[in-house]
Amino acid sequence: MNVHDSERLAGLLEEAGYVRAPEDADGDADVVVFNTCAVRENADNRLYGNLGRLAPRKASRPGMQIAVGGCLAQKDRDTIVRKAPWVDVVFGTHNIGSLPVLLERARVQEEAQVEIAESLEAFPSTLPTRRESAYAAWVSISVGCNNTCTFCIVPALRGKEKDRRPGDILAEVEALVAEGVSEITLLGQNVNAYGSDIGDREAFSKLLRACGAIDGLERVRFTSPHPRDFTDDVIAAMAETPNVMPQLHMPLQSGSDQVLKAMRRSYRQERYLGIIEKVRAAIPHAAITTDVIVGFPGETEADFEETLHVVREARFAQAFTFQYSKRPGTPAATMDDQIPKEVVQARYERLVALQEEISWEENKKQVGRTLELMVAEGEGRKDGATHRLSGRAPDNRLVHFTKPEQEVRPGDVVTVEVTYAAPHHLLAEGEVLAVRRTRAGDAWEKRTAVAAAEPAGVMLGLPKVGVPAPLLAATSGCGCD
Ligand code: SF4
């Protein structure tokens, strides 16, 4: 969600006339924007460390501006300008659209501007976006969350769920496809609760089916669903819509009913495993991934064994595992029975060892399969004389393959046979069986050519996010749904 918000901030500023600075030029840029995440541990230390690093540069560059947005800005508000008075703008999670105006006002009035709205009036559907990828795109369908999981800071900072109108979502997807995008990921804090705000309990499955009817859209994914809202109509829509990929990331958090209750997660082990069984029956090749928190306050050895039991039963393709740590402002932070660090560490290592074993076994089942990969951006890994590229299988597994003679571009589709499995990736070492040049590849080529011809102006510095995280971790590995 934060990565996509950063794309929207970049789009807004570019529309206002700013020019993107090179990736490593934040100290030389005229404007630096930090888009922060409060879910990650130590977010505030890292933010103030980054701001401190920029203070001398700002002092020596009259006119340079620094803005801080995102969840930490929403949480800390005025504290940021008190602790770092050289910051020019602080804007909340509901105030993204105001950034250009706030920068201008700070410049004219020569004083810091702080704008934090308590809630979102309407879904900000019309904000421009500067997408990172030419062939894959995030599409927000809702923001906020109506749940109150006791470890999570999201409801306090992102507010209640606000759904976007289906027509606006589909119009954006169609426009993206017209530009050459062939893969979209529907985004929401609790993506499959979509519809609760617009009064349609089946709105999410209808949206999946509507995406299936869009010509030229090859791959549809979504993140992240909540087990409570995972209804049969969604499973049917996934199974019956060919461009909805056979992949499901569904946070477990704990396998123990006691701990789930303390987390205020309103499903139990039986329901979770029941959903997995139904998904596997309807979509036999689906790769299912999850998030697990180890060492939640009060977690006993027996509770932890329940988590191991679910992990063994569910046979996740991958799991993003986290050691519980307190987040100030959440109910769990003040609960009794916080678990000693060494106990959490030991349980965490047992869980990771088990999941590694399962991931590897599940990956080995892929050896010999013929897969269509969407070629990913960036060069593949070099291994001796063999030059590899990388791609994503329909189930989102990462596959490294031998670069074919024929040119392939990010967004193109290749057909390969899997020859080897490692715990976290697959290899296809033989000849590429087929190459399909796509409109997405054309879009990538066009964008690359335009970028090469752009003047090397440095006005806007937009570091990836204030607290950077790899894409999977930012969306599914941050401890929220
Ligand atoms: Fe909502 Fe997910 Fe946070 Fe729970 S963990 S409150 S479902 S965003």
GROMACS .gro file of C-alpha atoms and ligand atoms in nm:
model
  489
    1MET     CA    1   0.000   0.000   0.000
    2ASN     CA    2   0.282   0.239   0.088
    3VAL     CA    3   0.472   0.159  -0.230
    4HIS     CA    4   0.162   0.243  -0.431
    5ASP     CA    5   0.106   0.561  -0.228
    6SER     CA    6   0.463   0.659  -0.321
    7GLU     CA    7   0.371   0.610  -0.688
    8ARG     CA    8   0.076   0.845  -0.637
    9LEU     CA    9   0.292   1.105  -0.461
   10ALA     CA   10   0.537   1.092  -0.751
   11GLY     CA   11   0.249   1.126  -1.001
   12LEU     CA   12   0.109   1.428  -0.817
   13LEU     CA   13   0.441   1.605  -0.801
   14GLU     CA   14   0.526   1.534  -1.163
   15GLU     CA   15   0.190   1.675  -1.263
   16ALA     CA   16   0.275   1.985  -1.059
   17GLY     CA   17   0.592   2.029  -1.266
   18TYR     CA   18   0.859   1.854  -1.063
   19VAL     CA   19   1.114   1.630  -1.233
   20ARG     CA   20   1.223   1.303  -1.081
   21ALA     CA   21   1.576   1.293  -0.942
   22PRO     CA   22   1.806   0.996  -0.994
   23GLU     CA   23   1.758   0.724  -0.733
   24ASP     CA   24   2.077   0.806  -0.539
   25ALA     CA   25   2.046   1.186  -0.548
   26ASP     CA   26   1.831   1.257  -0.243
   27GLY     CA   27   2.093   1.491  -0.093
   28ASP     CA   28   2.116   1.696  -0.413
   29ALA     CA   29   1.745   1.716  -0.479
   30ASP     CA   30   1.537   2.027  -0.418
   31VAL     CA   31   1.254   1.829  -0.262
   32VAL     CA   32   1.280   1.507  -0.062
   33VAL     CA   33   0.965   1.320   0.040
   34PHE     CA   34   0.964   1.045   0.302
   35ASN     CA   35   0.663   0.817   0.284
   36THR     CA   36   0.677   0.632   0.614
   37CYS     CA   37   0.538   0.306   0.747
   38ALA     CA   38   0.457   0.267   1.116
   39VAL     CA   39   0.398  -0.107   1.097
   40ARG     CA   40   0.765  -0.189   1.063
   41GLU     CA   41   0.975  -0.200   1.376
   42ASN     CA   42   1.189   0.105   1.460
   43ALA     CA   43   1.020   0.315   1.192
   44ASP     CA   44   1.062   0.632   1.397
   45ASN     CA   45   1.434   0.576   1.468
   46ARG     CA   46   1.495   0.525   1.102
   47LEU     CA   47   1.296   0.831   1.002
   48TYR     CA   48   1.473   1.062   1.249
   49GLY     CA   49   1.807   0.911   1.145
   50ASN     CA   50   1.731   0.994   0.781
   51LEU     CA   51   1.610   1.344   0.868
   52GLY     CA   52   1.925   1.405   1.074
   53ARG     CA   53   2.140   1.295   0.783
   54LEU     CA   54   1.967   1.550   0.556
   55ALA     CA   55   1.982   1.844   0.803
   56PRO     CA   56   2.333   1.968   0.709
   57ARG     CA   57   2.256   1.930   0.337
   58LYS     CA   58   1.943   2.134   0.377
   59ALA     CA   59   2.135   2.401   0.573
   60SER     CA   60   2.378   2.437   0.284
   61ARG     CA   61   2.110   2.434   0.011
   62PRO     CA   62   1.874   2.731   0.046
   63GLY     CA   63   1.529   2.647  -0.090
   64MET     CA   64   1.558   2.272  -0.036
   65GLN     CA   65   1.236   2.124   0.109
   66ILE     CA   66   1.170   1.808   0.311
   67ALA     CA   67   0.824   1.651   0.348
   68VAL     CA   68   0.718   1.360   0.568
   69GLY     CA   69   0.400   1.164   0.502
   70GLY     CA   70   0.251   0.820   0.563
   71CYS     CA   71   0.153   0.637   0.879
   72LEU     CA   72   0.428   0.770   1.103
   73ALA     CA   73   0.335   1.126   1.010
   74GLN     CA   74  -0.028   1.046   1.092
   75LYS     CA   75   0.083   0.905   1.428
   76ASP     CA   76   0.348   1.159   1.534
   77ARG     CA   77   0.194   1.474   1.383
   78ASP     CA   78   0.344   1.789   1.538
   79THR     CA   79   0.616   1.587   1.708
   80ILE     CA   80   0.801   1.560   1.377
   81VAL     CA   81   0.848   1.935   1.336
   82ARG     CA   82   0.936   1.964   1.706
   83LYS     CA   83   1.205   1.698   1.681
   84ALA     CA   84   1.323   1.800   1.333
   85PRO     CA   85   1.238   2.169   1.287
   86TRP     CA   86   1.405   2.170   0.945
   87VAL     CA   87   1.114   1.965   0.805
   88ASP     CA   88   0.887   2.178   0.583
   89VAL     CA   89   0.574   1.966   0.543
   90VAL     CA   90   0.406   1.690   0.744
   91PHE     CA   91   0.102   1.532   0.577
   92GLY     CA   92  -0.122   1.250   0.696
   93THR     CA   93  -0.241   0.932   0.528
   94HIS     CA   94  -0.562   1.106   0.418
   95ASN     CA   95  -0.383   1.416   0.285
   96ILE     CA   96  -0.173   1.279   0.001
   97GLY     CA   97  -0.348   1.502  -0.253
   98SER     CA   98  -0.246   1.819  -0.063
   99LEU     CA   99   0.131   1.769  -0.091
  100PRO     CA  100   0.203   2.008  -0.384
  101VAL     CA  101  -0.005   2.285  -0.221
  102LEU     CA  102   0.159   2.231   0.119
  103LEU     CA  103   0.507   2.253  -0.036
  104GLU     CA  104   0.412   2.576  -0.209
  105ARG     CA  105   0.257   2.721   0.106
  106ALA     CA  106   0.564   2.631   0.313
  107ARG     CA  107   0.782   2.802   0.054
  108VAL     CA  108   0.574   3.122   0.045
  109GLN     CA  109   0.503   3.145   0.420
  110GLU     CA  110   0.850   3.022   0.516
  111GLU     CA  111   0.713   2.803   0.791
  112ALA     CA  112   0.637   2.435   0.840
  113GLN     CA  113   0.295   2.311   0.728
  114VAL     CA  114   0.127   2.022   0.912
  115GLU     CA  115  -0.194   1.880   0.765
  116ILE     CA  116  -0.346   1.567   0.917
  117ALA     CA  117  -0.708   1.477   0.845
  118GLU     CA  118  -0.877   1.236   1.086
  119SER     CA  119  -1.063   1.046   0.820
  120LEU     CA  120  -1.110   1.013   0.449
  121GLU     CA  121  -1.416   1.184   0.303
  122ALA     CA  122  -1.412   0.991  -0.022
  123PHE     CA  123  -1.179   0.748  -0.193
  124PRO     CA  124  -0.913   0.957  -0.375
  125SER     CA  125  -0.979   0.801  -0.714
  126THR     CA  126  -0.848   1.078  -0.930
  127LEU     CA  127  -0.491   1.118  -0.804
  128PRO     CA  128  -0.237   1.083  -1.084
  129THR     CA  129   0.016   0.802  -1.052
  130ARG     CA  130   0.378   0.759  -1.162
  131ARG     CA  131   0.404   0.379  -1.186
  132GLU     CA  132   0.730   0.199  -1.120
  133SER     CA  133   0.657  -0.072  -1.375
  134ALA     CA  134   0.542  -0.042  -1.735
  135TYR     CA  135   0.375  -0.384  -1.740
  136ALA     CA  136   0.244  -0.448  -1.386
  137ALA     CA  137   0.039  -0.213  -1.168
  138TRP     CA  138  -0.117  -0.184  -0.826
  139VAL     CA  139  -0.482  -0.079  -0.818
  140SER     CA  140  -0.629   0.031  -0.485
  141ILE     CA  141  -0.984  -0.087  -0.427
  142SER     CA  142  -1.019   0.022  -0.065
  143VAL     CA  143  -0.827   0.190   0.213
  144GLY     CA  144  -0.856   0.150   0.590
  145CYS     CA  145  -0.990  -0.142   0.790
  146ASN     CA  146  -1.291  -0.206   1.012
  147ASN     CA  147  -1.117  -0.476   1.217
  148THR     CA  148  -0.935  -0.416   1.542
  149CYS     CA  149  -0.657  -0.676   1.557
  150THR     CA  150  -0.480  -0.607   1.884
  151PHE     CA  151  -0.127  -0.608   1.737
  152CYS     CA  152  -0.208  -0.373   1.450
  153ILE     CA  153  -0.170   0.003   1.426
  154VAL     CA  154  -0.339   0.027   1.084
  155PRO     CA  155  -0.697   0.107   1.197
  156ALA     CA  156  -0.567   0.391   1.414
  157LEU     CA  157  -0.370   0.543   1.126
  158ARG     CA  158  -0.563   0.453   0.812
  159GLY     CA  159  -0.912   0.478   0.958
  160LYS     CA  160  -1.227   0.283   0.874
  161GLU     CA  161  -1.257   0.102   0.544
  162LYS     CA  162  -1.345   0.325   0.253
  163ASP     CA  163  -1.436   0.143  -0.068
  164ARG     CA  164  -1.374   0.277  -0.412
  165ARG     CA  165  -1.662   0.263  -0.658
  166PRO     CA  166  -1.643  -0.043  -0.887
  167GLY     CA  167  -1.681   0.175  -1.198
  168ASP     CA  168  -1.377   0.384  -1.098
  169ILE     CA  169  -1.169   0.072  -1.033
  170LEU     CA  170  -1.258  -0.089  -1.365
  171ALA     CA  171  -1.203   0.237  -1.553
  172GLU     CA  172  -0.852   0.255  -1.406
  173VAL     CA  173  -0.780  -0.109  -1.496
  174GLU     CA  174  -0.903  -0.056  -1.852
  175ALA     CA  175  -0.690   0.258  -1.888
  176LEU     CA  176  -0.387   0.067  -1.761
  177VAL     CA  177  -0.443  -0.216  -2.007
  178ALA     CA  178  -0.475   0.040  -2.288
  179GLU     CA  179  -0.130   0.169  -2.184
  180GLY     CA  180   0.017  -0.183  -2.209
  181VAL     CA  181  -0.015  -0.311  -1.851
  182SER     CA  182  -0.092  -0.684  -1.848
  183GLU     CA  183  -0.082  -0.764  -1.476
  184ILE     CA  184  -0.266  -0.588  -1.196
  185THR     CA  185  -0.273  -0.644  -0.822
  186LEU     CA  186  -0.589  -0.530  -0.645
  187LEU     CA  187  -0.494  -0.370  -0.316
  188GLY     CA  188  -0.670  -0.320   0.013
  189GLN     CA  189  -0.579  -0.347   0.379
  190ASN     CA  190  -0.852  -0.609   0.398
  191VAL     CA  191  -0.908  -0.658   0.029
  192ASN     CA  192  -1.189  -0.913   0.036
  193ALA     CA  193  -1.397  -0.709   0.279
  194TYR     CA  194  -1.447  -0.484  -0.025
  195GLY     CA  195  -1.815  -0.402  -0.054
  196SER     CA  196  -1.894  -0.350   0.314
  197ASP     CA  197  -1.884   0.026   0.263
  198ILE     CA  198  -2.097   0.018  -0.054
  199GLY     CA  199  -2.347  -0.236   0.073
  200ASP     CA  200  -2.267  -0.537  -0.146
  201ARG     CA  201  -2.129  -0.847   0.027
  202GLU     CA  202  -2.034  -1.010  -0.302
  203ALA     CA  203  -1.869  -0.702  -0.447
  204PHE     CA  204  -1.519  -0.852  -0.435
  205SER     CA  205  -1.605  -1.166  -0.631
  206LYS     CA  206  -1.798  -0.954  -0.882
  207LEU     CA  207  -1.491  -0.733  -0.921
  208LEU     CA  208  -1.269  -1.036  -0.991
  209ARG     CA  209  -1.513  -1.158  -1.254
  210ALA     CA  210  -1.535  -0.811  -1.410
  211CYS     CA  211  -1.154  -0.801  -1.435
  212GLY     CA  212  -1.179  -1.135  -1.613
  213ALA     CA  213  -1.383  -0.971  -1.887
  214ILE     CA  214  -1.118  -0.708  -1.968
  215ASP     CA  215  -0.948  -0.789  -2.296
  216GLY     CA  216  -0.569  -0.785  -2.281
  217LEU     CA  217  -0.550  -0.819  -1.903
  218GLU     CA  218  -0.348  -1.138  -1.857
  219ARG     CA  219  -0.291  -1.162  -1.483
  220VAL     CA  220  -0.497  -1.050  -1.185
  221ARG     CA  221  -0.374  -1.086  -0.827
  222PHE     CA  222  -0.492  -0.937  -0.498
  223THR     CA  223  -0.355  -0.873  -0.153
  224SER     CA  224  -0.433  -0.932   0.127
  225PRO     CA  225  -0.754  -1.113   0.219
  226HIS     CA  226  -0.881  -1.178   0.571
  227PRO     CA  227  -0.995  -1.535   0.648
  228ARG     CA  228  -1.313  -1.403   0.810
  229ASP     CA  229  -1.431  -1.250   0.484
  230PHE     CA  230  -1.310  -1.529   0.256
  231THR     CA  231  -1.644  -1.648   0.122
  232ASP     CA  232  -1.727  -1.925  -0.124
  233ASP     CA  233  -1.824  -1.680  -0.399
  234VAL     CA  234  -1.464  -1.551  -0.397
  235ILE     CA  235  -1.324  -1.904  -0.434
  236ALA     CA  236  -1.566  -1.969  -0.722
  237ALA     CA  237  -1.471  -1.642  -0.891
  238MET     CA  238  -1.100  -1.727  -0.858
  239ALA     CA  239  -1.149  -2.073  -1.002
  240GLU     CA  240  -1.378  -1.966  -1.286
  241THR     CA  241  -1.195  -1.653  -1.401
  242PRO     CA  242  -0.898  -1.758  -1.616
  243ASN     CA  243  -0.691  -1.444  -1.567
  244VAL     CA  244  -0.718  -1.456  -1.185
  245MET     CA  245  -0.392  -1.627  -1.098
  246PRO     CA  246  -0.373  -1.952  -0.895
  247GLN     CA  247  -0.222  -1.780  -0.596
  248LEU     CA  248  -0.350  -1.686  -0.253
  249HIS     CA  249  -0.174  -1.495   0.022
  250MET     CA  250  -0.388  -1.536   0.334
  251PRO     CA  251  -0.245  -1.430   0.671
  252LEU     CA  252  -0.273  -1.695   0.942
  253GLN     CA  253  -0.098  -1.500   1.223
  254SER     CA  254  -0.146  -1.790   1.468
  255GLY     CA  255  -0.275  -2.146   1.457
  256SER     CA  256  -0.399  -2.133   1.817
  257ASP     CA  257  -0.763  -2.045   1.879
  258GLN     CA  258  -0.667  -1.888   2.214
  259VAL     CA  259  -0.409  -1.663   2.055
  260LEU     CA  260  -0.639  -1.574   1.764
  261LYS     CA  261  -0.897  -1.468   2.022
  262ALA     CA  262  -0.641  -1.253   2.205
  263MET     CA  263  -0.538  -1.105   1.871
  264ARG     CA  264  -0.906  -1.032   1.805
  265ARG     CA  265  -0.889  -1.228   1.481
  266SER     CA  266  -1.241  -1.351   1.435
  267TYR     CA  267  -1.170  -1.691   1.270
  268ARG     CA  268  -1.039  -2.010   1.424
  269GLN     CA  269  -0.801  -2.283   1.312
  270GLU     CA  270  -1.080  -2.499   1.172
  271ARG     CA  271  -1.217  -2.224   0.952
  272TYR     CA  272  -0.873  -2.130   0.824
  273LEU     CA  273  -0.789  -2.487   0.724
  274GLY     CA  274  -1.139  -2.527   0.578
  275ILE     CA  275  -1.079  -2.233   0.341
  276ILE     CA  276  -0.748  -2.383   0.230
  277GLU     CA  277  -0.914  -2.715   0.161
  278LYS     CA  278  -1.183  -2.548  -0.051
  279VAL     CA  279  -0.928  -2.341  -0.244
  280ARG     CA  280  -0.719  -2.651  -0.316
  281ALA     CA  281  -1.026  -2.843  -0.430
  282ALA     CA  282  -1.127  -2.564  -0.668
  283ILE     CA  283  -0.776  -2.458  -0.782
  284PRO     CA  284  -0.546  -2.761  -0.746
  285HIS     CA  285  -0.222  -2.582  -0.844
  286ALA     CA  286  -0.276  -2.277  -0.624
  287ALA     CA  287   0.030  -2.160  -0.434
  288ILE     CA  288  -0.080  -2.048  -0.089
  289THR     CA  289   0.137  -1.819   0.120
  290THR     CA  290   0.085  -1.664   0.461
  291ASP     CA  291   0.205  -1.441   0.746
  292VAL     CA  292   0.269  -1.578   1.094
  293ILE     CA  293   0.348  -1.392   1.417
  294VAL     CA  294   0.546  -1.587   1.678
  295GLY     CA  295   0.548  -1.500   2.048
  296PHE     CA  296   0.227  -1.296   2.077
  297PRO     CA  297   0.164  -1.209   2.446
  298GLY     CA  298   0.036  -1.515   2.633
  299GLU     CA  299   0.140  -1.765   2.363
  300THR     CA  300   0.218  -2.096   2.537
  301GLU     CA  301   0.421  -2.385   2.403
  302ALA     CA  302   0.091  -2.563   2.331
  303ASP     CA  303  -0.035  -2.260   2.137
  304PHE     CA  304   0.283  -2.255   1.934
  305GLU     CA  305   0.245  -2.627   1.861
  306GLU     CA  306  -0.098  -2.544   1.716
  307THR     CA  307   0.068  -2.299   1.478
  308LEU     CA  308   0.318  -2.567   1.372
  309HIS     CA  309   0.024  -2.803   1.320
  310VAL     CA  310  -0.150  -2.559   1.083
  311VAL     CA  311   0.174  -2.496   0.896
  312ARG     CA  312   0.218  -2.873   0.846
  313GLU     CA  313  -0.143  -2.916   0.733
  314ALA     CA  314  -0.161  -2.611   0.507
  315ARG     CA  315   0.170  -2.676   0.330
  316PHE     CA  316   0.230  -2.312   0.245
  317ALA     CA  317   0.449  -2.236  -0.056
  318GLN     CA  318   0.610  -1.960   0.153
  319ALA     CA  319   0.544  -1.796   0.488
  320PHE     CA  320   0.647  -1.453   0.606
  321THR     CA  321   0.734  -1.512   0.969
  322PHE     CA  322   0.765  -1.241   1.233
  323GLN     CA  323   0.871  -1.227   1.593
  324TYR     CA  324   0.607  -1.034   1.785
  325SER     CA  325   0.730  -0.695   1.898
  326LYS     CA  326   0.531  -0.423   2.069
  327ARG     CA  327   0.383  -0.143   1.864
  328PRO     CA  328   0.309   0.157   2.086
  329GLY     CA  329  -0.057   0.251   2.059
  330THR     CA  330  -0.183  -0.103   2.004
  331PRO     CA  331  -0.377  -0.299   2.273
  332ALA     CA  332  -0.127  -0.588   2.260
  333ALA     CA  333   0.159  -0.359   2.364
  334THR     CA  334   0.019  -0.333   2.717
  335MET     CA  335  -0.097  -0.695   2.757
  336ASP     CA  336   0.040  -0.906   3.040
  337ASP     CA  337   0.243  -1.214   2.961
  338GLN     CA  338   0.483  -1.065   2.710
  339ILE     CA  339   0.702  -1.357   2.602
  340PRO     CA  340   1.076  -1.347   2.680
  341LYS     CA  341   1.292  -1.268   2.378
  342GLU     CA  342   1.487  -1.596   2.392
  343VAL     CA  343   1.166  -1.802   2.393
  344VAL     CA  344   1.033  -1.609   2.093
  345GLN     CA  345   1.364  -1.653   1.911
  346ALA     CA  346   1.372  -2.030   1.972
  347ARG     CA  347   1.011  -2.075   1.853
  348TYR     CA  348   1.077  -1.855   1.553
  349GLU     CA  349   1.375  -2.069   1.450
  350ARG     CA  350   1.168  -2.388   1.479
  351LEU     CA  351   0.891  -2.237   1.266
  352VAL     CA  352   1.133  -2.110   1.001
  353ALA     CA  353   1.307  -2.452   0.983
  354LEU     CA  354   0.974  -2.630   0.935
  355GLN     CA  355   0.852  -2.385   0.671
  356GLU     CA  356   1.183  -2.401   0.480
  357GLU     CA  357   1.149  -2.778   0.461
  358ILE     CA  358   0.789  -2.750   0.334
  359SER     CA  359   0.871  -2.471   0.086
  360TRP     CA  360   1.149  -2.681  -0.061
  361GLU     CA  361   0.932  -2.994  -0.082
  362GLU     CA  362   0.653  -2.797  -0.250
  363ASN     CA  363   0.900  -2.640  -0.494
  364LYS     CA  364   1.040  -2.984  -0.582
  365LYS     CA  365   0.693  -3.083  -0.699
  366GLN     CA  366   0.728  -2.816  -0.970
  367VAL     CA  367   1.030  -2.984  -1.133
  368GLY     CA  368   0.934  -3.113  -1.477
  369ARG     CA  369   0.636  -2.878  -1.511
  370THR     CA  370   0.607  -2.650  -1.813
  371LEU     CA  371   0.531  -2.295  -1.702
  372GLU     CA  372   0.454  -1.962  -1.865
  373LEU     CA  373   0.662  -1.690  -1.702
  374MET     CA  374   0.612  -1.319  -1.721
  375VAL     CA  375   0.964  -1.182  -1.760
  376ALA     CA  376   1.062  -0.956  -1.471
  377GLU     CA  377   1.258  -0.635  -1.482
  378GLY     CA  378   1.633  -0.645  -1.414
  379GLU     CA  379   1.899  -0.885  -1.529
  380GLY     CA  380   1.889  -1.240  -1.401
  381ARG     CA  381   2.163  -1.387  -1.189
  382LYS     CA  382   2.491  -1.465  -1.357
  383ASP     CA  383   2.611  -1.814  -1.281
  384GLY     CA  384   2.944  -1.887  -1.449
  385ALA     CA  385   2.896  -1.878  -1.824
  386THR     CA  386   2.518  -1.906  -1.802
  387HIS     CA  387   2.334  -1.581  -1.819
  388ARG     CA  388   1.992  -1.595  -1.662
  389LEU     CA  389   1.680  -1.387  -1.659
  390SER     CA  390   1.398  -1.409  -1.407
  391GLY     CA  391   1.024  -1.432  -1.432
  392ARG     CA  392   0.714  -1.504  -1.230
  393ALA     CA  393   0.504  -1.814  -1.283
  394PRO     CA  394   0.124  -1.781  -1.273
  395ASP     CA  395   0.131  -1.886  -0.906
  396ASN     CA  396   0.389  -1.608  -0.847
  397ARG     CA  397   0.684  -1.844  -0.790
  398LEU     CA  398   1.015  -1.688  -0.888
  399VAL     CA  399   1.187  -1.876  -1.172
  400HIS     CA  400   1.536  -1.807  -1.308
  401PHE     CA  401   1.576  -1.921  -1.669
  402THR     CA  402   1.852  -1.932  -1.925
  403LYS     CA  403   1.849  -1.623  -2.145
  404PRO     CA  404   1.734  -1.727  -2.493
  405GLU     CA  405   1.896  -1.616  -2.820
  406GLN     CA  406   1.583  -1.423  -2.909
  407GLU     CA  407   1.544  -1.089  -2.734
  408VAL     CA  408   1.294  -1.090  -2.450
  409ARG     CA  409   1.178  -0.782  -2.263
  410PRO     CA  410   1.022  -0.737  -1.919
  411GLY     CA  411   0.651  -0.802  -1.963
  412ASP     CA  412   0.704  -1.060  -2.240
  413VAL     CA  413   0.601  -1.418  -2.173
  414VAL     CA  414   0.831  -1.721  -2.206
  415THR     CA  415   0.750  -2.090  -2.176
  416VAL     CA  416   1.004  -2.301  -1.988
  417GLU     CA  417   1.043  -2.638  -1.822
  418VAL     CA  418   1.145  -2.636  -1.456
  419THR     CA  419   1.464  -2.836  -1.400
  420TYR     CA  420   1.563  -2.762  -1.040
  421ALA     CA  421   1.404  -2.644  -0.716
  422ALA     CA  422   1.556  -2.443  -0.432
  423PRO     CA  423   1.353  -2.343  -0.123
  424HIS     CA  424   1.285  -1.991  -0.253
  425HIS     CA  425   1.312  -2.015  -0.629
  426LEU     CA  426   1.305  -2.250  -0.927
  427LEU     CA  427   1.548  -2.293  -1.214
  428ALA     CA  428   1.470  -2.365  -1.579
  429GLU     CA  429   1.811  -2.445  -1.719
  430GLY     CA  430   1.717  -2.583  -2.058
  431GLU     CA  431   1.619  -2.407  -2.375
  432VAL     CA  432   1.330  -2.163  -2.358
  433LEU     CA  433   1.043  -2.345  -2.530
  434ALA     CA  434   0.858  -2.038  -2.658
  435VAL     CA  435   0.878  -1.661  -2.645
  436ARG     CA  436   0.566  -1.446  -2.677
  437ARG     CA  437   0.628  -1.078  -2.738
  438THR     CA  438   0.352  -0.884  -2.566
  439ARG     CA  439   0.203  -0.536  -2.562
  440ALA     CA  440   0.339  -0.518  -2.206
  441GLY     CA  441   0.691  -0.574  -2.345
  442ASP     CA  442   0.627  -0.301  -2.605
  443ALA     CA  443   0.518  -0.068  -2.324
  444TRP     CA  444   0.837  -0.143  -2.130
  445GLU     CA  445   1.050  -0.076  -2.440
  446LYS     CA  446   0.872   0.252  -2.507
  447ARG     CA  447   0.910   0.369  -2.148
  448THR     CA  448   1.279   0.279  -2.146
  449ALA     CA  449   1.336   0.475  -2.466
  450VAL     CA  450   1.151   0.780  -2.328
  451ALA     CA  451   1.349   0.766  -2.000
  452ALA     CA  452   1.678   0.752  -2.192
  453ALA     CA  453   1.579   1.064  -2.387
  454GLU     CA  454   1.470   1.263  -2.077
  455PRO     CA  455   1.690   1.558  -1.971
  456ALA     CA  456   1.891   1.484  -1.657
  457GLY     CA  457   1.730   1.755  -1.446
  458VAL     CA  458   1.738   1.719  -1.069
  459MET     CA  459   1.450   1.882  -0.893
  460LEU     CA  460   1.260   1.620  -0.705
  461GLY     CA  461   1.415   1.354  -0.490
  462LEU     CA  462   1.178   1.076  -0.406
  463PRO     CA  463   1.346   0.802  -0.206
  464LYS     CA  464   1.154   0.478  -0.253
  465VAL     CA  465   0.983   0.504   0.086
  466GLY     CA  466   1.092   0.644   0.418
  467VAL     CA  467   1.132   0.297   0.560
  468PRO     CA  468   1.211   0.086   0.257
  469ALA     CA  469   1.101  -0.273   0.234
  470PRO     CA  470   1.105  -0.529  -0.043
  471LEU     CA  471   0.776  -0.540  -0.233
  472LEU     CA  472   0.643  -0.869  -0.084
  473ALA     CA  473   0.736  -0.760   0.266
  474ALA     CA  474   0.577  -0.415   0.224
  475THR     CA  475   0.246  -0.563   0.118
  476SER     CA  476   0.229  -0.891   0.291
  477GLY     CA  477   0.521  -0.900   0.524
  478CYS     CA  478   0.448  -0.595   0.729
  479GLY     CA  479   0.229  -0.769   0.983
  480CYS     CA  480  -0.097  -0.631   0.855
  481ASP     CA  481  -0.350  -0.788   0.625
  482SF4    FE1  482  -0.710  -0.475   0.972
  482SF4    FE2  483  -0.520  -0.643   0.891
  482SF4    FE3  484  -0.466  -0.465   1.080
  482SF4    FE4  485  -0.626  -0.669   1.136
  482SF4     S1  486  -0.408  -0.682   1.081
  482SF4     S2  487  -0.663  -0.455   1.191
  482SF4     S3  488  -0.734  -0.699   0.943
  482SF4     S4  489  -0.519  -0.418   0.866
   0.00000   0.00000   0.00000
